[in-house]
Amino acid sequence: MLYNILLYILELGIFIASFFSAKVRKMWRGQHLAFKMLKKKVDPNTKYIWVHAASLGEFEQGRPIIEELRRKHPEYKILLTFFSPSGYEVRKNYDGADIICYLPIDTFTNARRFLRLIRPEMAFFIKYEFWYNYLHILRHRNIPTYSVSSIFRKEQVFFKWYGYQYRHVLKCFTHFFVQNEESRRLLNGLGIHNVDVTGDTRFDRVRDIAKQSKTLPIVEAFTEDKKIFIAGSTWLPDEQIFIPYFADKEDWKLIIAPHVIAEAHLEQIMQLLAGRKVIRFTQVKGEKELHEAEVLIIDCYGLLSSIYKYGDVSYVGGGFGVGIHNLPEAAVWNLPVIFGPNNQKFREAQELKACGGGFEIHCEKCFKRIMDGFIESEESLKKASDAAGNYVRTQSGATEMILEHLFA
């Protein structure tokens, strides 16, 4: 079969790339050590639930499922697998799962060996995970298998004339828990009706994060009684748009949490802020300099979700590049969210725009028009803030719906 041939080519490509990339090398080694780890850690007398997430973003969507399963069904242990190092290396010590490892590449031999070791009671694949051999063996063994927070578009291979053979993989799922009606409609068009629209479990995750948010004395001291604009996960094209706007806005302070905190990027930001009073989070020495500063740069990771609660308006980066980052993480705090034009594939962007809580920009002029509107009208700002927060609240609850279906 062509799929298996392509997999062996992919495996060869990963092997070759591992000589030139530390990230790929970690993935290669991790995949080949997975069976050794599983032989050591799997308890043959235990019932396992297998959750697979390709990377960190998918893990965040699967995390509410994992944590609710542990809380409500402690009779199961959780096996969590990743394909990408950006997921595994960050979450390899996550205490919500009993075993965490890389998923060996989807050859028939690997899939059969993996499932013989684990013998899962059920399996969850998060969002875009459609591994042909794993799924067919799961189906052959009558293991309930679920697709969670999946989203389908007509451009995908399943819905093309040449995707006839690969669409058989969809028949392997016991049930689909999809994000929207369009996904259900597309699956129904293929004769697949074991589908429920439950939404995106990521909304449950951002609400959980908000409940567990940290108090940040440095940020509190910086904010004082000013209006706060928070720019999260930004790249240089984002920063080149919003930074100039605040040069003469004395009533506003600016917090920037860039997506990349390498010194070269931080220096680019500092150049854009020339003439402004700027302080870096890790270099704060006392409250006096925080009170005097106009801009606070977050030059470390792990704080952004808590920082948003100190804001009045937010900007989420990535929309002038590969795609916007996490909009609900800001919106959950009742913050209007501004973002760049590359957002068509992000359901939450479209829905935030539709409800009045999200705003797309293409240039500095667009950004100025939106911010001027917020500054000139407190009513407009409040309306947008309420719309953003209400959107996240109304989208929550997917995790509960999924577990009710599974354990009714």
PDB file of N, CA and C in Angstrom, residues 231-264:
ATOM      1  N   ALA A 231       0.383  42.186  24.755  1.00  0.00           N
ATOM      2  CA  ALA A 231       0.660  41.531  23.480  1.00  0.00           C
ATOM      3  C   ALA A 231       1.351  40.202  23.757  1.00  0.00           C
ATOM      4  N   GLY A 232       0.679  39.101  23.440  1.00  0.00           N
ATOM      5  CA  GLY A 232       1.219  37.780  23.748  1.00  0.00           C
ATOM      6  C   GLY A 232       1.613  36.991  22.521  1.00  0.00           C
ATOM      7  N   SER A 233       2.656  36.191  22.658  1.00  0.00           N
ATOM      8  CA  SER A 233       3.123  35.285  21.599  1.00  0.00           C
ATOM      9  C   SER A 233       3.400  36.035  20.301  1.00  0.00           C
ATOM     10  N   THR A 234       4.066  37.185  20.418  1.00  0.00           N
ATOM     11  CA  THR A 234       4.264  38.043  19.256  1.00  0.00           C
ATOM     12  C   THR A 234       5.548  37.734  18.502  1.00  0.00           C
ATOM     13  N   TRP A 235       5.520  38.110  17.223  1.00  0.00           N
ATOM     14  CA  TRP A 235       6.665  38.028  16.329  1.00  0.00           C
ATOM     15  C   TRP A 235       6.972  39.452  15.848  1.00  0.00           C
ATOM     16  N   LEU A 236       8.090  39.615  15.172  1.00  0.00           N
ATOM     17  CA  LEU A 236       8.505  40.950  14.741  1.00  0.00           C
ATOM     18  C   LEU A 236       7.445  41.660  13.884  1.00  0.00           C
ATOM     19  N   PRO A 237       6.797  41.001  12.909  1.00  0.00           N
ATOM     20  CA  PRO A 237       5.775  41.724  12.123  1.00  0.00           C
ATOM     21  C   PRO A 237       4.619  42.237  12.981  1.00  0.00           C
ATOM     22  N   ASP A 238       4.289  41.514  14.052  1.00  0.00           N
ATOM     23  CA  ASP A 238       3.265  42.002  14.980  1.00  0.00           C
ATOM     24  C   ASP A 238       3.774  43.240  15.715  1.00  0.00           C
ATOM     25  N   GLU A 239       4.975  43.133  16.237  1.00  0.00           N
ATOM     26  CA  GLU A 239       5.538  44.198  17.073  1.00  0.00           C
ATOM     27  C   GLU A 239       5.737  45.490  16.280  1.00  0.00           C
ATOM     28  N   GLN A 240       6.037  45.348  14.995  1.00  0.00           N
ATOM     29  CA  GLN A 240       6.232  46.528  14.154  1.00  0.00           C
ATOM     30  C   GLN A 240       4.922  47.290  13.947  1.00  0.00           C
ATOM     31  N   ILE A 241       3.799  46.626  14.192  1.00  0.00           N
ATOM     32  CA  ILE A 241       2.500  47.284  14.035  1.00  0.00           C
ATOM     33  C   ILE A 241       2.033  47.956  15.319  1.00  0.00           C
ATOM     34  N   PHE A 242       2.063  47.234  16.443  1.00  0.00           N
ATOM     35  CA  PHE A 242       1.433  47.810  17.641  1.00  0.00           C
ATOM     36  C   PHE A 242       2.360  48.697  18.468  1.00  0.00           C
ATOM     37  N   ILE A 243       3.667  48.470  18.433  1.00  0.00           N
ATOM     38  CA  ILE A 243       4.569  49.257  19.282  1.00  0.00           C
ATOM     39  C   ILE A 243       4.529  50.750  18.947  1.00  0.00           C
ATOM     40  N   PRO A 244       4.605  51.153  17.666  1.00  0.00           N
ATOM     41  CA  PRO A 244       4.598  52.600  17.377  1.00  0.00           C
ATOM     42  C   PRO A 244       3.347  53.315  17.870  1.00  0.00           C
ATOM     43  N   TYR A 245       2.217  52.630  17.909  1.00  0.00           N
ATOM     44  CA  TYR A 245       0.963  53.270  18.292  1.00  0.00           C
ATOM     45  C   TYR A 245       1.015  53.837  19.710  1.00  0.00           C
ATOM     46  N   PHE A 246       1.703  53.155  20.603  1.00  0.00           N
ATOM     47  CA  PHE A 246       1.686  53.548  22.018  1.00  0.00           C
ATOM     48  C   PHE A 246       2.774  54.546  22.391  1.00  0.00           C
ATOM     49  N   ALA A 247       3.508  55.049  21.401  1.00  0.00           N
ATOM     50  CA  ALA A 247       4.604  55.975  21.695  1.00  0.00           C
ATOM     51  C   ALA A 247       4.130  57.237  22.410  1.00  0.00           C
ATOM     52  N   ASP A 248       2.902  57.680  22.127  1.00  0.00           N
ATOM     53  CA  ASP A 248       2.414  58.919  22.736  1.00  0.00           C
ATOM     54  C   ASP A 248       1.159  58.703  23.577  1.00  0.00           C
ATOM     55  N   LYS A 249       0.934  57.461  24.028  1.00  0.00           N
ATOM     56  CA  LYS A 249      -0.256  57.154  24.827  1.00  0.00           C
ATOM     57  C   LYS A 249       0.134  57.075  26.302  1.00  0.00           C
ATOM     58  N   GLU A 250       0.137  58.211  26.968  1.00  0.00           N
ATOM     59  CA  GLU A 250       0.636  58.287  28.342  1.00  0.00           C
ATOM     60  C   GLU A 250      -0.252  57.550  29.340  1.00  0.00           C
ATOM     61  N   ASP A 251      -1.512  57.365  29.005  1.00  0.00           N
ATOM     62  CA  ASP A 251      -2.432  56.684  29.920  1.00  0.00           C
ATOM     63  C   ASP A 251      -2.376  55.162  29.802  1.00  0.00           C
ATOM     64  N   TRP A 252      -1.562  54.670  28.882  1.00  0.00           N
ATOM     65  CA  TRP A 252      -1.477  53.222  28.654  1.00  0.00           C
ATOM     66  C   TRP A 252      -0.061  52.727  28.914  1.00  0.00           C
ATOM     67  N   LYS A 253       0.008  51.532  29.470  1.00  0.00           N
ATOM     68  CA  LYS A 253       1.274  50.814  29.580  1.00  0.00           C
ATOM     69  C   LYS A 253       1.191  49.553  28.720  1.00  0.00           C
ATOM     70  N   LEU A 254       2.354  49.091  28.313  1.00  0.00           N
ATOM     71  CA  LEU A 254       2.431  47.995  27.348  1.00  0.00           C
ATOM     72  C   LEU A 254       3.210  46.825  27.938  1.00  0.00           C
ATOM     73  N   ILE A 255       2.612  45.627  27.884  1.00  0.00           N
ATOM     74  CA  ILE A 255       3.306  44.394  28.275  1.00  0.00           C
ATOM     75  C   ILE A 255       3.467  43.540  27.026  1.00  0.00           C
ATOM     76  N   ILE A 256       4.696  43.146  26.740  1.00  0.00           N
ATOM     77  CA  ILE A 256       4.988  42.327  25.558  1.00  0.00           C
ATOM     78  C   ILE A 256       5.570  40.998  26.006  1.00  0.00           C
ATOM     79  N   ALA A 257       4.918  39.900  25.617  1.00  0.00           N
ATOM     80  CA  ALA A 257       5.427  38.553  25.885  1.00  0.00           C
ATOM     81  C   ALA A 257       5.704  37.898  24.533  1.00  0.00           C
ATOM     82  N   PRO A 258       6.898  38.064  23.979  1.00  0.00           N
ATOM     83  CA  PRO A 258       7.182  37.548  22.633  1.00  0.00           C
ATOM     84  C   PRO A 258       7.177  36.031  22.583  1.00  0.00           C
ATOM     85  N   HIS A 259       6.876  35.511  21.403  1.00  0.00           N
ATOM     86  CA  HIS A 259       6.864  34.056  21.227  1.00  0.00           C
ATOM     87  C   HIS A 259       8.273  33.482  21.355  1.00  0.00           C
ATOM     88  N   VAL A 260       9.249  34.226  20.886  1.00  0.00           N
ATOM     89  CA  VAL A 260      10.653  33.806  20.962  1.00  0.00           C
ATOM     90  C   VAL A 260      11.390  34.810  21.839  1.00  0.00           C
ATOM     91  N   ILE A 261      12.070  34.318  22.868  1.00  0.00           N
ATOM     92  CA  ILE A 261      12.758  35.226  23.793  1.00  0.00           C
ATOM     93  C   ILE A 261      14.277  35.181  23.620  1.00  0.00           C
ATOM     94  N   ALA A 262      14.716  34.789  22.438  1.00  0.00           N
ATOM     95  CA  ALA A 262      16.150  34.832  22.138  1.00  0.00           C
ATOM     96  C   ALA A 262      16.626  36.280  22.187  1.00  0.00           C
ATOM     97  N   GLU A 263      17.869  36.478  22.578  1.00  0.00           N
ATOM     98  CA  GLU A 263      18.402  37.832  22.728  1.00  0.00           C
ATOM     99  C   GLU A 263      18.308  38.636  21.437  1.00  0.00           C
ATOM    100  N   ALA A 264      18.489  37.969  20.294  1.00  0.00           N
ATOM    101  CA  ALA A 264      18.423  38.694  19.021  1.00  0.00           C
ATOM    102  C   ALA A 264      17.038  39.305  18.814  1.00  0.00           C
TER     103      ALA A 264
END
